[in-house]
Coordinates of C-alpha atoms in Angstrom, one line a residue:
X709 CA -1.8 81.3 0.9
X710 CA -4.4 84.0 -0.5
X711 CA -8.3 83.6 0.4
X712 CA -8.7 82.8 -3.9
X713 CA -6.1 79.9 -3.2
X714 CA -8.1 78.5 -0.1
X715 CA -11.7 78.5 -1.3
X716 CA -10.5 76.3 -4.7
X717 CA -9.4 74.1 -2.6
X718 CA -12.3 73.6 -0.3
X719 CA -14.7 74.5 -3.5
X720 CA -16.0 70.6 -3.8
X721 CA -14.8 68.9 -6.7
X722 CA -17.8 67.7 -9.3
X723 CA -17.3 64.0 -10.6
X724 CA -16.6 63.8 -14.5
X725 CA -18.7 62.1 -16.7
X726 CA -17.9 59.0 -17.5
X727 CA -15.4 59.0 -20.8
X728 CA -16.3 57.0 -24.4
X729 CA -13.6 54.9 -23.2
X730 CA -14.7 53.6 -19.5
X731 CA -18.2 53.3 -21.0
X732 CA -16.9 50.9 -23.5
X733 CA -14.7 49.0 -21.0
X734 CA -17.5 48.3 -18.7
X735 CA -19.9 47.1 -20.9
X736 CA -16.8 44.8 -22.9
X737 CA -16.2 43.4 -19.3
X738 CA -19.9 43.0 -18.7
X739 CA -20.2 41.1 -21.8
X740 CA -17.3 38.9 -21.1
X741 CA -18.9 38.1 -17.4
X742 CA -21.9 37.1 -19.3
X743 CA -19.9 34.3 -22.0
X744 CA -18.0 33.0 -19.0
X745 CA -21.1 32.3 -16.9
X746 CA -22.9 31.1 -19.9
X747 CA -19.8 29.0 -21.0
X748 CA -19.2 27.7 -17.8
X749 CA -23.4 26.8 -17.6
X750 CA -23.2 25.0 -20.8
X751 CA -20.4 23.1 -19.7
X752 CA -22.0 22.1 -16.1
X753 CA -25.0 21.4 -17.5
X754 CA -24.2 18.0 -19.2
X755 CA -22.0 16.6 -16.8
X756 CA -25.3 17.4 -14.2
X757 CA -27.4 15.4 -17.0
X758 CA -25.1 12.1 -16.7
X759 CA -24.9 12.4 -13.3
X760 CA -28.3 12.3 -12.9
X761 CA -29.1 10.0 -15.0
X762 CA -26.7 7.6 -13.2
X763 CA -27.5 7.8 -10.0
X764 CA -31.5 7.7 -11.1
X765 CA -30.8 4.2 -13.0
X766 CA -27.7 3.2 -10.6
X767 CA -28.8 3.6 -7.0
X768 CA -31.3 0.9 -6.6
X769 CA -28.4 -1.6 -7.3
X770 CA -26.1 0.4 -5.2
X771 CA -28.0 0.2 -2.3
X772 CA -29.2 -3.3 -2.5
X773 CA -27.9 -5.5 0.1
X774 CA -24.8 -7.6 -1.1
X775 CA -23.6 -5.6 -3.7
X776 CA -20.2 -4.2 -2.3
X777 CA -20.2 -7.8 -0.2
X778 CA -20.9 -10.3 -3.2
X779 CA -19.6 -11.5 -6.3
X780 CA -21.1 -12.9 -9.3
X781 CA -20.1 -16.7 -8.9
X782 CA -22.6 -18.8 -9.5
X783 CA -25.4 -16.2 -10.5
X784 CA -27.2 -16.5 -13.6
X785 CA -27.0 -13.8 -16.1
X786 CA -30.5 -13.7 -15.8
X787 CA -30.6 -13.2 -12.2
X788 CA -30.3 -10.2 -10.2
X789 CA -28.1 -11.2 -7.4
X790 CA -24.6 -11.1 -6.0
X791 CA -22.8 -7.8 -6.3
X792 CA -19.8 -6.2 -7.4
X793 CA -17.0 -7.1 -4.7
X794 CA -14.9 -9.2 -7.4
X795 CA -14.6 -6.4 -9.9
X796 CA -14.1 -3.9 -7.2
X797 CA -11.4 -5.9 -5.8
X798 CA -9.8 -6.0 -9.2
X799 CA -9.9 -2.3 -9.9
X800 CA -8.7 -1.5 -6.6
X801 CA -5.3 -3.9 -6.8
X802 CA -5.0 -2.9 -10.6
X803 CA -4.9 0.6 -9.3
X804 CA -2.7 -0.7 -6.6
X805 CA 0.0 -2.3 -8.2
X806 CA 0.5 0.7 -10.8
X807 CA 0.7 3.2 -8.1
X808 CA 3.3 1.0 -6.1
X809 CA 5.1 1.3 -9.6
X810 CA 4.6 4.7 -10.7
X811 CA 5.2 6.6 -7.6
X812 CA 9.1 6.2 -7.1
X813 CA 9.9 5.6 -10.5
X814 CA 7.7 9.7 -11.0
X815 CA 8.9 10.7 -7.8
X816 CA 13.0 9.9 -8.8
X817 CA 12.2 11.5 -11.9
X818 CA 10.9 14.8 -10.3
X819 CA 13.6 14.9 -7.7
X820 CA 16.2 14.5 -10.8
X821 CA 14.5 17.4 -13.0
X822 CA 14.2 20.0 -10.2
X823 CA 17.1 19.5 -8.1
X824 CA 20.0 18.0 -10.2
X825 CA 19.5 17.8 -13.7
X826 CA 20.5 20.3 -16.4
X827 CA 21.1 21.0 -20.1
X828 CA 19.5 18.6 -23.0
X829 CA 18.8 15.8 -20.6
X830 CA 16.6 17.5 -18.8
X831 CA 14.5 19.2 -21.9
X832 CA 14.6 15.5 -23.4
X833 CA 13.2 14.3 -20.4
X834 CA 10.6 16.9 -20.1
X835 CA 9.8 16.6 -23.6
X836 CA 9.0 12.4 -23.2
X837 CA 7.0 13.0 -20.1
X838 CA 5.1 15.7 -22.0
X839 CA 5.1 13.2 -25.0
X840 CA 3.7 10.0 -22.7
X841 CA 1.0 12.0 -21.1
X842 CA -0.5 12.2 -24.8
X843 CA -0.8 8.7 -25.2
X844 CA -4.1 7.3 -25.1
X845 CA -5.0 4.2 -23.4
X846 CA -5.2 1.9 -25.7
X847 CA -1.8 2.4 -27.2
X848 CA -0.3 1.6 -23.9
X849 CA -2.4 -1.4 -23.8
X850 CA -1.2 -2.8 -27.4
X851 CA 2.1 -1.3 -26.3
X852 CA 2.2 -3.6 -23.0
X853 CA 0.8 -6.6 -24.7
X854 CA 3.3 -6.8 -28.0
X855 CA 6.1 -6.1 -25.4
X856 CA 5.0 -8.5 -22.4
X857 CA 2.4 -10.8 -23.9
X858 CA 3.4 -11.3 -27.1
X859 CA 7.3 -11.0 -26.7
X860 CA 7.8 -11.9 -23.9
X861 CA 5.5 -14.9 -23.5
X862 CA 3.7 -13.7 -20.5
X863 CA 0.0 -14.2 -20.0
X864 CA -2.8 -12.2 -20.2
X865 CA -3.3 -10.9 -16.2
X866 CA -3.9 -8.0 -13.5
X867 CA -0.7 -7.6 -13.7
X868 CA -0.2 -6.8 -17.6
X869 CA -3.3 -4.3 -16.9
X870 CA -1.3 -2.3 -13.8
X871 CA 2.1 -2.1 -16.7
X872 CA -0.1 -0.3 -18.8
X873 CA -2.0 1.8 -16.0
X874 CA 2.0 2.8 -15.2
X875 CA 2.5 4.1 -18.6
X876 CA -1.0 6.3 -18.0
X877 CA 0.2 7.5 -14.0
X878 CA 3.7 8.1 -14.9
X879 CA 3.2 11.8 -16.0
X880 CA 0.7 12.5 -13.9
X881 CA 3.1 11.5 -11.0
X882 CA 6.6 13.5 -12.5
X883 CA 4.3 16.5 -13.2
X884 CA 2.6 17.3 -10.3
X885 CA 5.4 16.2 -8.0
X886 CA 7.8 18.6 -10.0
X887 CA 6.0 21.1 -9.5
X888 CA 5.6 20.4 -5.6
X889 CA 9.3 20.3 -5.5
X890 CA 9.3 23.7 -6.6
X891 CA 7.2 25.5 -4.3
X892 CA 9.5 24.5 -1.6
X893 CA 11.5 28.0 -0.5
X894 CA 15.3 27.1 -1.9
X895 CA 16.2 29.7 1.6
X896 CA 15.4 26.1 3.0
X897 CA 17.8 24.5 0.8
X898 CA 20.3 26.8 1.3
X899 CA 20.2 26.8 5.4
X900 CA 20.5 23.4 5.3
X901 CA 23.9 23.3 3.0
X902 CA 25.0 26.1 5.7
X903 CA 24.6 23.5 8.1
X904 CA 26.8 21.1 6.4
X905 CA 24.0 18.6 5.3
X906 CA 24.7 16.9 2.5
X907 CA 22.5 17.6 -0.7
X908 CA 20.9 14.2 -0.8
X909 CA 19.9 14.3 3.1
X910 CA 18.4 17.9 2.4
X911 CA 16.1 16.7 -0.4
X912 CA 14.9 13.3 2.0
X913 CA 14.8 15.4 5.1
X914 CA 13.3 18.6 3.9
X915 CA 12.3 19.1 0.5
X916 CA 10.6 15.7 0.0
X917 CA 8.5 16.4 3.5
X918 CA 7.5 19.7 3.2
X919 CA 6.0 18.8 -0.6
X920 CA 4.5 15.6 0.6
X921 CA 1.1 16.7 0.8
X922 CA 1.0 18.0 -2.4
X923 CA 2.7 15.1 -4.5
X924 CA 0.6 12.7 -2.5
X925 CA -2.2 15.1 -3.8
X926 CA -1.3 14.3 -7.3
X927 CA -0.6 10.4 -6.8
X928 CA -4.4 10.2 -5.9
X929 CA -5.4 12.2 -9.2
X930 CA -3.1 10.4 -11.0
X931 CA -5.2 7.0 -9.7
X932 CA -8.7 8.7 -10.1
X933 CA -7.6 9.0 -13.7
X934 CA -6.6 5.2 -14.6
X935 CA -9.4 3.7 -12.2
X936 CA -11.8 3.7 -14.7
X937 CA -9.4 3.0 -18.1
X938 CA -11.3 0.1 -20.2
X939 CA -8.9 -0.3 -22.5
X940 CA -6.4 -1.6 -20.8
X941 CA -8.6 -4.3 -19.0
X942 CA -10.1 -5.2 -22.4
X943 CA -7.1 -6.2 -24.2
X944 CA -5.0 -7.7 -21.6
X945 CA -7.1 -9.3 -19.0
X946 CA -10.2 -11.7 -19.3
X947 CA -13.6 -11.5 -17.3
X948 CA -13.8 -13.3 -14.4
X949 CA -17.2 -13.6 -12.6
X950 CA -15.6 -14.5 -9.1
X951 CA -12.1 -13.1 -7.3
X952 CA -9.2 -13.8 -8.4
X953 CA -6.3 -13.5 -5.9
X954 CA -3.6 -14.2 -8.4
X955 CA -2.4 -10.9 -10.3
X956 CA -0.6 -12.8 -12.3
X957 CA -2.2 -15.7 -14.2
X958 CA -5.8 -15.8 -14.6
X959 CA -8.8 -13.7 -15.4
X960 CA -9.2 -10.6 -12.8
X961 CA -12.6 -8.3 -13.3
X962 CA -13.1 -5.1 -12.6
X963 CA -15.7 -2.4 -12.8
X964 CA -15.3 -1.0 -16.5
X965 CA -14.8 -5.0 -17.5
X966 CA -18.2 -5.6 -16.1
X967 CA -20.1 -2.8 -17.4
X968 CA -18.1 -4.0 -20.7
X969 CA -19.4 -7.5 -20.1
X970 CA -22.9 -7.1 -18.8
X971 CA -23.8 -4.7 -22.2
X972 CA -23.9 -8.3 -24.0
X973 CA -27.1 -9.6 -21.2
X974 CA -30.1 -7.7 -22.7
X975 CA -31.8 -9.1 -19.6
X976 CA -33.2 -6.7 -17.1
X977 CA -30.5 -8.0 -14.3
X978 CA -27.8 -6.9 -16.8
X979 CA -29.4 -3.2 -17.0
X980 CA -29.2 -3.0 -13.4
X981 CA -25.6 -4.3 -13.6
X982 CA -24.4 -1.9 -15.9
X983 CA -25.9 1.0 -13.9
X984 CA -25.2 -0.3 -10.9
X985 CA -21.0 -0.7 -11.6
X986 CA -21.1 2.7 -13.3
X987 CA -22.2 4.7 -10.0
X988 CA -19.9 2.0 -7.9
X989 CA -17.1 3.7 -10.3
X990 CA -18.1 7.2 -9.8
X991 CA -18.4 6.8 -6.0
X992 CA -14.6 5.8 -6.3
X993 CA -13.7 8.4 -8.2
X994 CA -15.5 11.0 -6.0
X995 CA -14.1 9.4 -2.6
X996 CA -10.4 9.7 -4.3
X997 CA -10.9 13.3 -5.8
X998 CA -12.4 14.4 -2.3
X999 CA -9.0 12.8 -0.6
X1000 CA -7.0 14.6 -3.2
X1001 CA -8.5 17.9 -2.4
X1002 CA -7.6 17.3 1.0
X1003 CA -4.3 16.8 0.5
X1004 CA -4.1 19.7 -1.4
X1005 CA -6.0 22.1 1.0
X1006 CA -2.9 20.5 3.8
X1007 CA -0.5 21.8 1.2
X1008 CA -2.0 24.9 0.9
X1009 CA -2.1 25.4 4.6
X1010 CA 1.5 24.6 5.3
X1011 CA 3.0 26.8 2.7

C-alpha cells in the first residue's frame, strides 16, 4: 500500500450536509409526531372531562355508608337513603349467567375455527361472528324478546336480559379466544402427535392451557363490555326496588335500570342516585379491565 493510499484513509472523513430529501423526511415525521400527540390529546381530553365530572357528582353517594350494603325497599323517592346492593346484585348475575353461556359455546367455536375447521364453513362462520359483533344492543334485545317473550310465552326476567347479553359476548369470546389459540407454537402440537396423543387430548391438555390466560383475558372484556348495556334491561326486564333472587320470573334491577329509573325523580335524592350508580358502574368496569390486563400481562409473560 503506497503512503497516497494510507493518508486517504486516515484523512478524517467530513459529514455531508444534510440532502433536500432527509430535510424533508424529518420535518414530515416531526409533523406527523405533532397530529398524533395532538389527536391522541383531543381524544383524552373528553373522556378526562366525564370522568371528572362523575366522580365530582358521584363520590359523595359512593362513599356514604350503606350504599354497596342497602337496597332501595322501602325508601321514598324523596329520600336519600338505602344504596345500590339490589341493582348491583342484578348486574352482576346478569353478567353472570351470559358469561356461563357465552364462554363454551365461544370457546367450542374457537377451538373448531383454529384447529379443525376448513373450506366455506369456516369463512361462513367467520363471516356471522364478524356479522354478530355489529349488532347493536337493542336489536338483540327485540331479537330475544319476539323470540322468547313473545313466541315463546316466556316472561319478562334476568334471565331474558343474560340471552341477549349472550348475543353481545359471543364475538367477543370466539374472537379473542381464536386468536389465543393461535399464538400457541404448533411445534407443541406436533410433539405431542409424536407422542401418540390423540388430537382432542392435545388441544384439552396443551393448547387450551397454555392460552388460558389470554382467553380468560378476553372473557373479562367481553363482560366489561355488556355490564353496562341499557337496552337490554330496558326492554326485557322491569325495575325492581329490592332483590330479586329469582332470574327467572319477576322484576330484577340493575345499575343502568336505576340510573334509567331515577332520571324520572327530579328530587335532589334522585340526582345523587343517578350519579351515585354511574361511578358504582365505572368502578366495575375499572376493577374488570384492571383484572383483564392482568391476565393479559400473565399471557404475555408465559409466551
Amino acid at each position: 500500500m503506497t503512503r497516497t493510499s494510507v493518508d486517504a484513509f486516515d484523512r478524517p472523513v467530513k459529514p455531508e450536509p444534510l440532502s433536500h430529501l432527509s430535510m424533508r423526511r424529518r420535518l414530515t415525521n416531526g409533523a406527523a409526531t405533532v397530529f398524533f400527540v395532538a389527536s391522541f390529546a383531543v381524544a383524552l381530553l373528553p373522556l378526562i372531562w366525564v370522568l371528572g365530572v362523575v366522580v365530582a357528582r358521584g363520590w359523595y353517594a359512593v362513599t356514604r355508608s350503606g350504599w354497596w350494603t342497602h337496597s332501595l325497599r322501602g325508601v321514598l323517592p324523596e329520600e336519600f337513603a338505602g344504596g345500590v346492593y339490589h341493582a348491583l346484585y342484578g348486574t352482576l348475575v346478569q353478567a353472570g349467567v351470559a358469561t356461563v353461556l357465552s364462554v363454551p359455546l365461544g370457546l367450542m367455536t374457537a377451538v373448531f375455527l383454529v384447529e379443525y375447521g376448513s373450506g366455506r364453513l369456516v369463512r361462513l362462520t367467520t363471516f356471522m361472528v364478524d356479522v354478530l359483533a355489529g349488532v347493536p344492543s337493542i336489536v338483540a334485545a327485540l331479537f330475544i324478546f319476539s323470540l322468547w317473550i313473545a313466541t315463546l310465552g316466556f316472561q319478562q326476567s334476568a334471565f331474558a336480559v343474560a340471552l341477549a347479553l349472550v348475543l353481545l359476548m359471543l364475538p367477543v369470546v370466539v374472537r379473542s379466544t381464536e386468536e389465543m389459540l393461535r399464538l400457541v407454537p404448533d411445534d407443541l402440537r406436533e410433539a405431542s402427535y409424536a407422542l401418540g396423543v390423540s388430537k382432542w387430548r392435545t388441544i384439552v391438555r396443551i393448547v387450551i392451557p397454555i392460552a388460558m390466560p389470554g382467553i380468560v383475558s378476553g372473557v373479562l372484556l367481553s363482560v366489561a363490555r355488556v355490564v353496562g348495556e341499557t337496552a337490554p334491561v330496558l326492554v326485557l326486564v322491569g325495575y325492581s326496588r329490592s332483590i330479586n333472587l329469582d332470574i327467572f320470573h319477576g322484576n330484577m334491577a340493575s345499575l343502568p335500570l336505576l340510573i334509567y329509573t331515577e332520571l324520572t325523580n327530579p328530587e335532589h335524592a334522585g340526582f345523587l342516585r343517578i350519579w351515585g350508580a354511574a361511578l358504582s358502574l365505572i368502578i366495575i368496569v375499572a376493577v374488570i379491565n384492571l383484572l383483564a390486563a392482568a391476565f393479559r400481562f400473565l399471557a404475555t409473560r408465559r409466551r
